[in-house]
Tab-separated table of C-alpha atoms (C1' of nucleotides) in Angstrom:
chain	number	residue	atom	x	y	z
A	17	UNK	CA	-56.040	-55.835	-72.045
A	18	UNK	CA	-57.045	-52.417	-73.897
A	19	UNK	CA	-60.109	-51.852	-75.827
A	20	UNK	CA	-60.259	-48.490	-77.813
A	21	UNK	CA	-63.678	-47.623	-77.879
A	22	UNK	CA	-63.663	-44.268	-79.201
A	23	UNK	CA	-61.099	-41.559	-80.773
A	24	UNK	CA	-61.351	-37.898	-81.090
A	25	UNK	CA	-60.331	-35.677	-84.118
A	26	UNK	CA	-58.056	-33.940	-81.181
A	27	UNK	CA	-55.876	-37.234	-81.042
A	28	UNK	CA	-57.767	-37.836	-77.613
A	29	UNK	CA	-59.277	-41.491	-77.531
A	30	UNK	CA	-61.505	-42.680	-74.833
A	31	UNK	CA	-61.457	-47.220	-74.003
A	32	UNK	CA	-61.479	-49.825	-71.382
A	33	UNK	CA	-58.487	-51.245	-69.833
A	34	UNK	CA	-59.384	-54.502	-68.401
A	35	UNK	CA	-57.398	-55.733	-65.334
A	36	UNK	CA	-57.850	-58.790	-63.190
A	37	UNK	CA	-59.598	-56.278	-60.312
A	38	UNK	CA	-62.047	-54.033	-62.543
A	39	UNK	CA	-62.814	-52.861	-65.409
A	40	UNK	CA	-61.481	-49.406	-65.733
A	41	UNK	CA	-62.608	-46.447	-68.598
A	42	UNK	CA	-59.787	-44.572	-69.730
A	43	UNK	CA	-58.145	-42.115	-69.627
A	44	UNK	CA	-57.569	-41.636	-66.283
A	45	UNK	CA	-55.435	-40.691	-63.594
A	46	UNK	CA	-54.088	-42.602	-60.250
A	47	UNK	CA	-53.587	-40.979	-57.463
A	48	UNK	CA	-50.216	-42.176	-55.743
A	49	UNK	CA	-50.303	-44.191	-52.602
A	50	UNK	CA	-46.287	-44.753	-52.205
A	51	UNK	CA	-46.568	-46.686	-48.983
A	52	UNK	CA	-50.052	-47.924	-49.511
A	53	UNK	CA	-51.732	-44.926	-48.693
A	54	UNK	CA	-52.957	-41.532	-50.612
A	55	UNK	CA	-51.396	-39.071	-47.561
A	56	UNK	CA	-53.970	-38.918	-44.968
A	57	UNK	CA	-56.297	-39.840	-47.021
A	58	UNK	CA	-58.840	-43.098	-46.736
A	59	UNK	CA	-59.491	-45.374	-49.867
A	60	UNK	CA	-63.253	-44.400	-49.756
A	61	UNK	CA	-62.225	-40.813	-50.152
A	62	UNK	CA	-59.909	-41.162	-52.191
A	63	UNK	CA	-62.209	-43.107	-54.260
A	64	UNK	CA	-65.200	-40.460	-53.973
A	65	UNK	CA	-63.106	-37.961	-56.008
A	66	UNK	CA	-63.621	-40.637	-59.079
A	67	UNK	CA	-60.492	-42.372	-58.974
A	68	UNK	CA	-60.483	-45.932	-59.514
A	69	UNK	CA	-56.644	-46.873	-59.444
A	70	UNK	CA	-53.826	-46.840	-57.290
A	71	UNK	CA	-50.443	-46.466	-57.417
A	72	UNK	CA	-47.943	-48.156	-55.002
A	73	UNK	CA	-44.364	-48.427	-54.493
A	74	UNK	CA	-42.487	-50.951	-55.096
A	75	UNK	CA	-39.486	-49.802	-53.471
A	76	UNK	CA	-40.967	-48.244	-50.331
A	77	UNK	CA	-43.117	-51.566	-49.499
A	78	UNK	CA	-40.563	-53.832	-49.746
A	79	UNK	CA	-38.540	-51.744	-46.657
A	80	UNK	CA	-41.528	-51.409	-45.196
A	81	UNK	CA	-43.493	-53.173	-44.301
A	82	UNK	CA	-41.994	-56.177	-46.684
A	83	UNK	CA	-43.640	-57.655	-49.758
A	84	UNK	CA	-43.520	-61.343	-47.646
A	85	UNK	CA	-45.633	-59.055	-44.822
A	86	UNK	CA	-48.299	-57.719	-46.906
A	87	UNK	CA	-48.846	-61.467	-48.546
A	88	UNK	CA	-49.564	-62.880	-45.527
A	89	UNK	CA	-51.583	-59.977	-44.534
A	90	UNK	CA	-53.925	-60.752	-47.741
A	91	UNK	CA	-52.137	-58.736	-50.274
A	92	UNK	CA	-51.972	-55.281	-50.616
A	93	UNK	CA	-55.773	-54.698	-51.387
A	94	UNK	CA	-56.377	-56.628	-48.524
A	95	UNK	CA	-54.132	-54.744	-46.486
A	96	UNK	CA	-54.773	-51.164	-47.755
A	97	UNK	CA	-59.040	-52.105	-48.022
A	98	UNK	CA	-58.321	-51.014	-51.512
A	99	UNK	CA	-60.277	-53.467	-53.654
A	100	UNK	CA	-60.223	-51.772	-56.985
A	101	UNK	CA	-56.797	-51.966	-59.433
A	102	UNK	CA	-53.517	-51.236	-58.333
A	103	UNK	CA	-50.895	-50.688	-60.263
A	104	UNK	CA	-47.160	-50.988	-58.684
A	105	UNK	CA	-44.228	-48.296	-59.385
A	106	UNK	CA	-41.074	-50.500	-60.005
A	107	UNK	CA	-38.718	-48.897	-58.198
A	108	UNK	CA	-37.529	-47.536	-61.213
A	109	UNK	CA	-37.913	-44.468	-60.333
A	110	UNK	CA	-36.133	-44.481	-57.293
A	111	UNK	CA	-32.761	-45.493	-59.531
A	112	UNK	CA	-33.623	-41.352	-60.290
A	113	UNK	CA	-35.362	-39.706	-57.375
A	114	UNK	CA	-32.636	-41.731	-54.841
A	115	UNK	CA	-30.061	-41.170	-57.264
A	116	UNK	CA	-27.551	-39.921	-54.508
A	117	UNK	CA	-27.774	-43.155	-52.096
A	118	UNK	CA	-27.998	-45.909	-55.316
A	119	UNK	CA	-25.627	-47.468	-57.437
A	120	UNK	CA	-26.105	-49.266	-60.945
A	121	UNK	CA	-24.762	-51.839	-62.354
A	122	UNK	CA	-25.983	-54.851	-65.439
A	123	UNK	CA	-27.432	-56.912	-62.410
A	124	UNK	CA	-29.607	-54.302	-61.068
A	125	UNK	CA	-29.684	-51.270	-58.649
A	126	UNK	CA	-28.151	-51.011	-54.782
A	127	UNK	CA	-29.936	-49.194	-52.614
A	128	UNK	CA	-29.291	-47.481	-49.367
A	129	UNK	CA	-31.880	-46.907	-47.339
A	130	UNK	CA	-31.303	-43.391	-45.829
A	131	UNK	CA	-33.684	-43.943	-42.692
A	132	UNK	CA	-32.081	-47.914	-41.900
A	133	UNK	CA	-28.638	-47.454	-43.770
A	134	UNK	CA	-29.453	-50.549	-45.096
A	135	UNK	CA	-28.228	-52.101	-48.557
A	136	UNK	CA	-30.675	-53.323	-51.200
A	137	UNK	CA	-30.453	-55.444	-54.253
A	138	UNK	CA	-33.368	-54.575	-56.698
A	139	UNK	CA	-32.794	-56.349	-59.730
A	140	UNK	CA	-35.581	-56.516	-62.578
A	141	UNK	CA	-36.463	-60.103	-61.560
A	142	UNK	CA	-36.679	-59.091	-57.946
A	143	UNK	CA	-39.121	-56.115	-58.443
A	144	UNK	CA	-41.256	-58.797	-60.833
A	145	UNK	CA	-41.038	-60.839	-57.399
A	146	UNK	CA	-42.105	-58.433	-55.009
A	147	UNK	CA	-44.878	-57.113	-57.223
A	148	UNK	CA	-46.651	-60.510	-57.561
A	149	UNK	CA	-46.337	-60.400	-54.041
A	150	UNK	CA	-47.756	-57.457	-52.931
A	151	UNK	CA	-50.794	-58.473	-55.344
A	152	UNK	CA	-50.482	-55.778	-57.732
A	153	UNK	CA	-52.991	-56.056	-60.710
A	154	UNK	CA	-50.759	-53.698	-63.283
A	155	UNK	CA	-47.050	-54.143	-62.723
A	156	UNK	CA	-44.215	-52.127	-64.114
A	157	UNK	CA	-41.094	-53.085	-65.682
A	158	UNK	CA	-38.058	-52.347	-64.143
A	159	UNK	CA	-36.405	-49.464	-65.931
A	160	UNK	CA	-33.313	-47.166	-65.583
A	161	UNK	CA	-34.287	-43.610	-65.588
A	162	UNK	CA	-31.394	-40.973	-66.591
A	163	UNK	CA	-32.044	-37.069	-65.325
A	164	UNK	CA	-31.188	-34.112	-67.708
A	165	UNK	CA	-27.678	-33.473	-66.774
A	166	UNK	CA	-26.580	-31.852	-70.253
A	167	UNK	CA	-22.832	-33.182	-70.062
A	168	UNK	CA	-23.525	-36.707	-69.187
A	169	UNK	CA	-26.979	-37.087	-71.073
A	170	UNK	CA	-26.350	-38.427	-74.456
A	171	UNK	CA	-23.797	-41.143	-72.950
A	172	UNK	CA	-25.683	-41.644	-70.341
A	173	UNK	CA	-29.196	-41.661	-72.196
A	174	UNK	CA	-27.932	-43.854	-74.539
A	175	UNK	CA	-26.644	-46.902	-71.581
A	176	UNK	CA	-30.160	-46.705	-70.060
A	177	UNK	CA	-31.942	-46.584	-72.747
A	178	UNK	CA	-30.224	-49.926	-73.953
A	179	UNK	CA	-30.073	-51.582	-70.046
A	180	UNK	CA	-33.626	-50.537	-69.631
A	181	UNK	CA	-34.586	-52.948	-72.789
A	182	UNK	CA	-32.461	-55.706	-71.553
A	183	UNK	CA	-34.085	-55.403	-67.990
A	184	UNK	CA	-37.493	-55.509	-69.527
A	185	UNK	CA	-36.582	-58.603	-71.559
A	186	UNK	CA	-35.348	-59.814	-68.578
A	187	UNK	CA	-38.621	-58.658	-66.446
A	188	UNK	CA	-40.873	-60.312	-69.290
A	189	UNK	CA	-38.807	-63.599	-68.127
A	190	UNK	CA	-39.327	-63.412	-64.943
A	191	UNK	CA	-42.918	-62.313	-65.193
A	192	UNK	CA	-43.534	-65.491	-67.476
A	193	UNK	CA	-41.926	-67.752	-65.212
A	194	UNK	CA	-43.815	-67.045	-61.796
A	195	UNK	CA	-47.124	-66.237	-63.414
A	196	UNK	CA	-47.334	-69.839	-65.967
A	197	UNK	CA	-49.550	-71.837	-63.799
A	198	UNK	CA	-51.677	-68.550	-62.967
A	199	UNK	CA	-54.811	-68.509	-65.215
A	200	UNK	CA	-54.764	-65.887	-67.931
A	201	UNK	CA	-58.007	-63.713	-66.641
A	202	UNK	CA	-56.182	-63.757	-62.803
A	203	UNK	CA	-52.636	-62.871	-64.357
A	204	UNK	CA	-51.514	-59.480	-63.657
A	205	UNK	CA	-50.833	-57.234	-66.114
A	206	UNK	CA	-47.577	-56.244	-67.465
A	207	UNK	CA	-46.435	-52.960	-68.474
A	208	UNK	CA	-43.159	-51.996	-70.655
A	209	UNK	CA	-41.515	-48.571	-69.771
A	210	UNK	CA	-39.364	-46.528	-72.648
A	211	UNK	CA	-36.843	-44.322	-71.610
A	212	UNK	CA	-34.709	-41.787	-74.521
A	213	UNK	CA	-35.174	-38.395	-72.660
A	214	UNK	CA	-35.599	-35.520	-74.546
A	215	UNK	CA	-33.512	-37.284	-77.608
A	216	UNK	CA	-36.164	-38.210	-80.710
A	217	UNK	CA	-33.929	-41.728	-82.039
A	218	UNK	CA	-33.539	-42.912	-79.441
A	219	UNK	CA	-37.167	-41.872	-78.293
A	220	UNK	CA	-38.675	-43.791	-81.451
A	221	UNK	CA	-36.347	-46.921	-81.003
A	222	UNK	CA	-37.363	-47.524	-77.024
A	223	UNK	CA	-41.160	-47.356	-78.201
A	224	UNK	CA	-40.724	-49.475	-80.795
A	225	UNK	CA	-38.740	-51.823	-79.180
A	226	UNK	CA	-41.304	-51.988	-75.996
A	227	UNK	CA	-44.238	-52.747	-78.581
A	228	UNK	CA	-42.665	-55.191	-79.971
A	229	UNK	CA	-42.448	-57.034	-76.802
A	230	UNK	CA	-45.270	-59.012	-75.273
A	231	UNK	CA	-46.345	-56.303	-72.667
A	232	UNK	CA	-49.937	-55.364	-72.140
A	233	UNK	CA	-49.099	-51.428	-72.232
A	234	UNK	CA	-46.210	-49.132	-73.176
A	235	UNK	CA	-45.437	-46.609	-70.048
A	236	UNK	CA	-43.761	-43.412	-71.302
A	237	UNK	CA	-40.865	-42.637	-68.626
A	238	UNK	CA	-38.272	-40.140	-68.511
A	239	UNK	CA	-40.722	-36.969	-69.109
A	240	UNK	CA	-41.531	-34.436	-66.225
A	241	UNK	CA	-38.010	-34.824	-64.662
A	242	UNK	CA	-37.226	-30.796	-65.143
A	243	UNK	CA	-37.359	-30.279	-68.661
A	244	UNK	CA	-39.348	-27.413	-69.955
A	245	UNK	CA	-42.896	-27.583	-71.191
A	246	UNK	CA	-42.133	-26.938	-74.833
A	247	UNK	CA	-39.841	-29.750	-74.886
A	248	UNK	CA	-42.047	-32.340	-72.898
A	249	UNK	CA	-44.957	-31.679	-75.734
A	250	UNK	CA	-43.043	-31.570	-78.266
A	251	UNK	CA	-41.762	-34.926	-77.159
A	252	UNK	CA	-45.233	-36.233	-77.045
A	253	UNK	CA	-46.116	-34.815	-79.769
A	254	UNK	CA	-43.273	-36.283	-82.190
A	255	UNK	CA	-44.057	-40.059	-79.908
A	256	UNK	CA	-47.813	-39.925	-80.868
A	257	UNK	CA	-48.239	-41.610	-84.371
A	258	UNK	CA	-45.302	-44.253	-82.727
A	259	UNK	CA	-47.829	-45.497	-80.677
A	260	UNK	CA	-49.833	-48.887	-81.045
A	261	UNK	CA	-53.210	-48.427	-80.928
A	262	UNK	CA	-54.146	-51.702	-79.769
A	263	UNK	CA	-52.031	-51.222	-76.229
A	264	UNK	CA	-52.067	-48.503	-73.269
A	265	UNK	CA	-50.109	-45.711	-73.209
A	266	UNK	CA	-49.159	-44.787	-69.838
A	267	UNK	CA	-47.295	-41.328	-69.633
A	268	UNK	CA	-45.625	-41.880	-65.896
A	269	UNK	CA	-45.688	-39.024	-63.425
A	270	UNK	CA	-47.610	-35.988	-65.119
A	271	UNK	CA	-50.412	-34.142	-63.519
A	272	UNK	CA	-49.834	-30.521	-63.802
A	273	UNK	CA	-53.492	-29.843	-65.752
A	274	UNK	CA	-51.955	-28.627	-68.532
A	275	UNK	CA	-49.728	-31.142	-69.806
A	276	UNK	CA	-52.539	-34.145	-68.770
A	277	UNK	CA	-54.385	-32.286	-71.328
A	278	UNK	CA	-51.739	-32.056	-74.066
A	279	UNK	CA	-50.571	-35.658	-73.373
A	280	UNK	CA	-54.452	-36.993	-73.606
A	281	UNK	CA	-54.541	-35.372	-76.911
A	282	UNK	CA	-51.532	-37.042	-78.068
A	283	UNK	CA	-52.948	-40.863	-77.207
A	284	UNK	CA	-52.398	-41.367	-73.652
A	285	UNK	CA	-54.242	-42.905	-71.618
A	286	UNK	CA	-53.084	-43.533	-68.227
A	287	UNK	CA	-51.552	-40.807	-65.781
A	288	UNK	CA	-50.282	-40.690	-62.346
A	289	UNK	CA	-48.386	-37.809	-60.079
A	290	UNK	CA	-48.040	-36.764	-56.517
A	291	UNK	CA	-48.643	-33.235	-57.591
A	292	UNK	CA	-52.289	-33.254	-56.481
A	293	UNK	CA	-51.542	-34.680	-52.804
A	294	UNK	CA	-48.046	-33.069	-52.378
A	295	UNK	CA	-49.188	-29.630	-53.686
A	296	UNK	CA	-52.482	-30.019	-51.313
A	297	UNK	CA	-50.386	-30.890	-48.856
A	298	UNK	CA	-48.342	-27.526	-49.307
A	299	UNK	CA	-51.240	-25.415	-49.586
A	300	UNK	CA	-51.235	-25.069	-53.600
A	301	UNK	CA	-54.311	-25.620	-55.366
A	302	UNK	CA	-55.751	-25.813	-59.244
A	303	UNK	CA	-59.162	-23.492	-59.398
A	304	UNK	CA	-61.167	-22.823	-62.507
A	305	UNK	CA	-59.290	-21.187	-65.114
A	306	UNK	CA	-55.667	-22.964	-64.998
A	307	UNK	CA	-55.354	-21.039	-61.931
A	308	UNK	CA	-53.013	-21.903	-59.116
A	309	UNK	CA	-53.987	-20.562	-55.898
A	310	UNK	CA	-51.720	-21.017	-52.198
A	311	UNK	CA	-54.093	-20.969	-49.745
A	312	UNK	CA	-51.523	-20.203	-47.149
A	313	UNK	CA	-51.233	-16.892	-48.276
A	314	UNK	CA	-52.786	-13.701	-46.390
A	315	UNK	CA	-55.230	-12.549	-49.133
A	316	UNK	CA	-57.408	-15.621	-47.863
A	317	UNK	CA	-57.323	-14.466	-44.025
A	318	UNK	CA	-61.174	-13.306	-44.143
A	319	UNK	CA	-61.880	-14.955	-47.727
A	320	UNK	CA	-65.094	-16.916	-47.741
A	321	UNK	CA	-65.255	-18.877	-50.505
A	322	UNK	CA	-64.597	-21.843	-51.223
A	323	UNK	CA	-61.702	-23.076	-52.827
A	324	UNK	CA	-63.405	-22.569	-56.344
A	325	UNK	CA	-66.915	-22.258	-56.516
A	326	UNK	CA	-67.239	-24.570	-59.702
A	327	UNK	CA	-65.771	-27.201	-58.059
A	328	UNK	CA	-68.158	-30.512	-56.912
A	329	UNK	CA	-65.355	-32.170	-54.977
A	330	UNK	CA	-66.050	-32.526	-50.630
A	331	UNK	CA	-64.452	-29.598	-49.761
A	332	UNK	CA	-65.964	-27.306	-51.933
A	333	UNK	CA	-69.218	-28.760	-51.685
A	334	UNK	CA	-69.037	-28.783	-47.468
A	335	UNK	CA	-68.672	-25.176	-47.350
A	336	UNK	CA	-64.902	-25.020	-45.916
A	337	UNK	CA	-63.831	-21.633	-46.908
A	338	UNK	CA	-60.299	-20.642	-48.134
A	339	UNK	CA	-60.095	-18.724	-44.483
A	340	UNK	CA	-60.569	-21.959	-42.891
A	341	UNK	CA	-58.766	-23.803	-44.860
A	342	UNK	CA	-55.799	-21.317	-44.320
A	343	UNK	CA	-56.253	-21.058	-40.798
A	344	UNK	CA	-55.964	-24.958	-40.951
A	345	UNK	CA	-52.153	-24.765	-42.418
A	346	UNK	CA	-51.254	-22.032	-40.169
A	347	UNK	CA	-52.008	-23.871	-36.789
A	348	UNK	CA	-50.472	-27.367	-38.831
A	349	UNK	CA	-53.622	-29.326	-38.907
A	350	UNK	CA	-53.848	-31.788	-41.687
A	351	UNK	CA	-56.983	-31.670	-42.000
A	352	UNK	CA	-55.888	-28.416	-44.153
A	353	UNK	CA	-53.544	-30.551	-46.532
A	354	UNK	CA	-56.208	-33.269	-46.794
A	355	UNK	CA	-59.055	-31.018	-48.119
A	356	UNK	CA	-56.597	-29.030	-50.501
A	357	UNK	CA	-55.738	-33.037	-51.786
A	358	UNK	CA	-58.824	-33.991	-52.066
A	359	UNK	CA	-60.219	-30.751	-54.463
A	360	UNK	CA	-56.851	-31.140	-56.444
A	361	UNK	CA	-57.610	-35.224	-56.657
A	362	UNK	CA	-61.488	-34.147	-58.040
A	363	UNK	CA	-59.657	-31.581	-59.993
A	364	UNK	CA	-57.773	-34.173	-62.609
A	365	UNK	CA	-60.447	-36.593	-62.505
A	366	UNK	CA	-62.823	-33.949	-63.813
A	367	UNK	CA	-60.602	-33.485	-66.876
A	368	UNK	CA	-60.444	-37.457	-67.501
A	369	UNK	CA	-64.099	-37.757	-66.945
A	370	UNK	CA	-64.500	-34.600	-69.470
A	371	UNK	CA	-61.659	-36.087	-72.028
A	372	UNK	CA	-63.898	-39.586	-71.642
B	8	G	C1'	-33.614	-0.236	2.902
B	9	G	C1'	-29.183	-3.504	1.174
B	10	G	C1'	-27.135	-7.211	-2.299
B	11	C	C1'	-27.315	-9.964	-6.882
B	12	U	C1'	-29.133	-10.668	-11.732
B	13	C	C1'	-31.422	-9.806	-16.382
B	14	G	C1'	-33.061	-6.101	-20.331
B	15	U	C1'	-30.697	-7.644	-28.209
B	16	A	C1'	-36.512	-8.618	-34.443
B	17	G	C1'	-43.405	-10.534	-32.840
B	18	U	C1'	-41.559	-14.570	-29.203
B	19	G	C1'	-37.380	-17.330	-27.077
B	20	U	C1'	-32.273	-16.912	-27.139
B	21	A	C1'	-26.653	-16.242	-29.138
B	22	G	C1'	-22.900	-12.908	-29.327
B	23	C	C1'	-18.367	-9.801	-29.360
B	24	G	C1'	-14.048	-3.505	-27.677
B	25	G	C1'	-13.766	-3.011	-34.499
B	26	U	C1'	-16.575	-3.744	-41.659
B	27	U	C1'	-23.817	-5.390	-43.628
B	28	A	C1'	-25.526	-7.937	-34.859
B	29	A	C1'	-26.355	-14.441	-35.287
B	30	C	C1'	-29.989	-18.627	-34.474
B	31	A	C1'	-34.833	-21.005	-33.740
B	32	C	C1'	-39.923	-20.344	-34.006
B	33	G	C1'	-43.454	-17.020	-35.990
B	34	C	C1'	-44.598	-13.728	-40.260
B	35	C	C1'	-44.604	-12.677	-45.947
B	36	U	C1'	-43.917	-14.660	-51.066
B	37	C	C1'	-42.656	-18.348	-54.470
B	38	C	C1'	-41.650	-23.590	-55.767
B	39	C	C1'	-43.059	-28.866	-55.934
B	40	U	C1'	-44.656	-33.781	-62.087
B	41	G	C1'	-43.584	-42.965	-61.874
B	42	U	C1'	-43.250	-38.979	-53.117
B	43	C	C1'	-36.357	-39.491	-49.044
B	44	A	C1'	-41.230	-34.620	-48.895
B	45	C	C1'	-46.929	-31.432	-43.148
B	46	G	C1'	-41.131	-30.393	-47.635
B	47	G	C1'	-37.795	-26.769	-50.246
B	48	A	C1'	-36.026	-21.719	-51.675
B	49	G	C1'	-36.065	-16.697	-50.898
B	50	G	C1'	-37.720	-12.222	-48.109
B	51	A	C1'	-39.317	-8.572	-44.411
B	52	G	C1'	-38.367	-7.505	-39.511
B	53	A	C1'	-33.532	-4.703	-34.147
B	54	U	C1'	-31.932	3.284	-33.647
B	55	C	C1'	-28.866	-4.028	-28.938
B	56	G	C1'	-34.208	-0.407	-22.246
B	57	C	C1'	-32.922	5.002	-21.488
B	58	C	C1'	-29.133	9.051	-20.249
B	59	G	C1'	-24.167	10.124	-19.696
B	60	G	C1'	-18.889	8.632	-19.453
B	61	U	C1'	-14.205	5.901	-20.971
B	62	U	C1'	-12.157	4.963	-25.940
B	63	C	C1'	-9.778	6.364	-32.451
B	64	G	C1'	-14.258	3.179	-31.999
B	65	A	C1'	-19.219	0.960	-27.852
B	66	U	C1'	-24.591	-3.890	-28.095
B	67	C	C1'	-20.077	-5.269	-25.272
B	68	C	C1'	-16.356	-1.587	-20.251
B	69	C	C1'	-17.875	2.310	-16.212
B	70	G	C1'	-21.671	5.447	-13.654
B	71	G	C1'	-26.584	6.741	-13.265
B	72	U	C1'	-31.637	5.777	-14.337
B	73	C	C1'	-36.103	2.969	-15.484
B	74	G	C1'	-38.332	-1.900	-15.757
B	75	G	C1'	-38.563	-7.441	-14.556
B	76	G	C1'	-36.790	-11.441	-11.339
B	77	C	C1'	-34.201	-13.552	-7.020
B	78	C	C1'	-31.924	-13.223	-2.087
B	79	C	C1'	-31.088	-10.718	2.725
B	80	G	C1'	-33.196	-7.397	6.244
RNA sequence: GGGCUCGUAGUGUAGCGGUUAACACGCCUCCCUGUCACGGAGGAGAUCGCCGGUUCGAUCCCGGUCGGGCCCG
């Protein structure tokens, strides 16, 4: 359940979003734990840069290590000694990101496994199934995600849009079904995803039709898939006054600074990315002044600062210096990729905790 | 002293009588948005040990020379 507590002239508004496991102030952003893990990184570290969410895969956990597995280990907070929120990626994504190894049809979504070669159903009642399992506290509808390509998009746009509100109606279902005899305050919560890509109508009619459904939040999908800047905000900014105030708004997989900023602005609430971790893990990092530094590069051979000097995040505040940082990437030690995560984690929960 | 073998980018290796000499690693720069991802894309870098010969043409063939390695005395 949402609570707006406060709104901002800016179109930024600060609330609580209350889920079975905590308590949670928004807005803020989840670091992404695919496989039940931030990369290299432990829960209370991850936690330590202020996050207080998760995000899992739905996808990736049921090949490995198996939704039945992590129930009988105790559930995914159990298993991961993550005891605050989690909220569980569909697998819709994956009908994108995998789009080369996947085909869809009404039922659902075939997988192939590229490491196994094995085939996988995932059907919107399926992911509903393996969510509850895992013990997720903030599960996703299962949605059909479209990329940009100009000849196919409007046809194509237009088919997912429509099968993604069908498979939501027919997640709600399924979500209703297994969850009856659970008590409301230990239900899960369940989020509705609309899709339109960069295409205003039909934009406006997958927000309105996900509102008017029983979820507890509306997650904004489709955006950050290669479009340009210009178009992603203005696609926010035309969504904004669509939104119900009295539910979440979850803009899926942005994290780039600027556009967290922008999208807070415009009534969101919720983010999540694997820019922070993934970048970090590459050697790119945010600093003070929308700056984007590698620290893989030469000019930090003998440079003795730290990563940014305003920053209050471990490595900056240990006294690691951007020459041993570097030197950590060039002789492949993670430990390089795991401080660089953990000041670009601190980094985006510094602008939620400003924003709050 | 005799025989054999090797010498090509920072390193390890390909290669072939014929236009810009290949590959891996390393190096340099950029990229990454609901994670197939310690990943991806570009780039710099070699007078092919040296001298001479054969040839229309030599990194490649021949001779010499220098350097490394192995074997026999």
């Amino acid at each position: 359940m949402f609570q707006e507590a406060k709104s901002h002239p800016n179109g930024a508004r600060a609330g609580l979003l209350k889920t079975r496991a905590a308590t949670i102030n928004t807005p803020f952003f989840m670091p992404v734990a695919t496989r039940g893990a931030v990369k290299g990184l432990e829960p209370g570290e991850v936690k330590a840069t202020g996050a207080e969410v998760l995000l899992a895969n739905t996808y990736h956990l049921h090949l490995a290590p198996g939704e039945t597995q992590v129930r009988q280990l105790g559930g995914l907070h159990q298993f991961a000694r993550w005891p605050g929120p989690i909220l569980t990626d569909s697998g819709g994504f994956q009908v994108f990101s995998l789009s080369h190894v996947r085909k869809i049809t009404e039922e659902g979504v075939i997988f192939k496994d590229p490491a196994s070669g094995l085939q996988t159903l995932i059907t919107p009642e399926k992911s509903m199934r393996i969510q509850l399992d895992l013990g997720s506290d903030i599960i996703m509808a299962f949605d059909d995600l479209t990329g940009l390509d100009p000849k196919k998009a409007k046809v194509r746009e237009e088919e997912a849009v429509e099968r993604t509100h069908r498979w939501l109606l027919r997640c709600i279902k399924e979500f209703k079904r297994l969850t009856a005899k659970t008590p409301k305050a230990k239900r899960p919560l369940l989020f509705g995803i609309a899709q339109g890509g960069l295409n205003k109508e039909l934009r406006r009619q997958s927000v309105e039709f996900v509102q008017s459904t029983e979820v507890d939040g509306l997650g904004i999908g489709g955006l950050s898939v290669g479009e340009g800047t210009k178009e992603m905000h203005a696609m926010l900014k035309f969504l904004a006054p669509l939104y119900d105030p009295s539910k979440i708004h979850y803009l899926m997989g942005v994290g780039e600074p600027n556009n967290m900023r922008y999208a807070i602005e415009q009534g969101i609430d919720i983010f999540d990315c694997v820019l922070p971790t993934r970048n970090g893990r590459h050697g790119s990092v945010w600093i003070s002044g929308e700056k984007k530094l590698n620290l893989k590069n030469t000019s930090h051979l003998t440079d003795t600062d730290p990563i940014d000097k305003a920053c209050d995040c471990y490595a900056c505040q240990q006294g690691y210096t951007r020459a041993y940082i570097r030197h950590l990437f060039k002789v492949n030690d993670p430990l390089g990729g795991k401080l660089a995560s953990l000041h670009n984690l601190r980094y985006l929960q510094r602008i939620c905790e400003r924003y709050r």
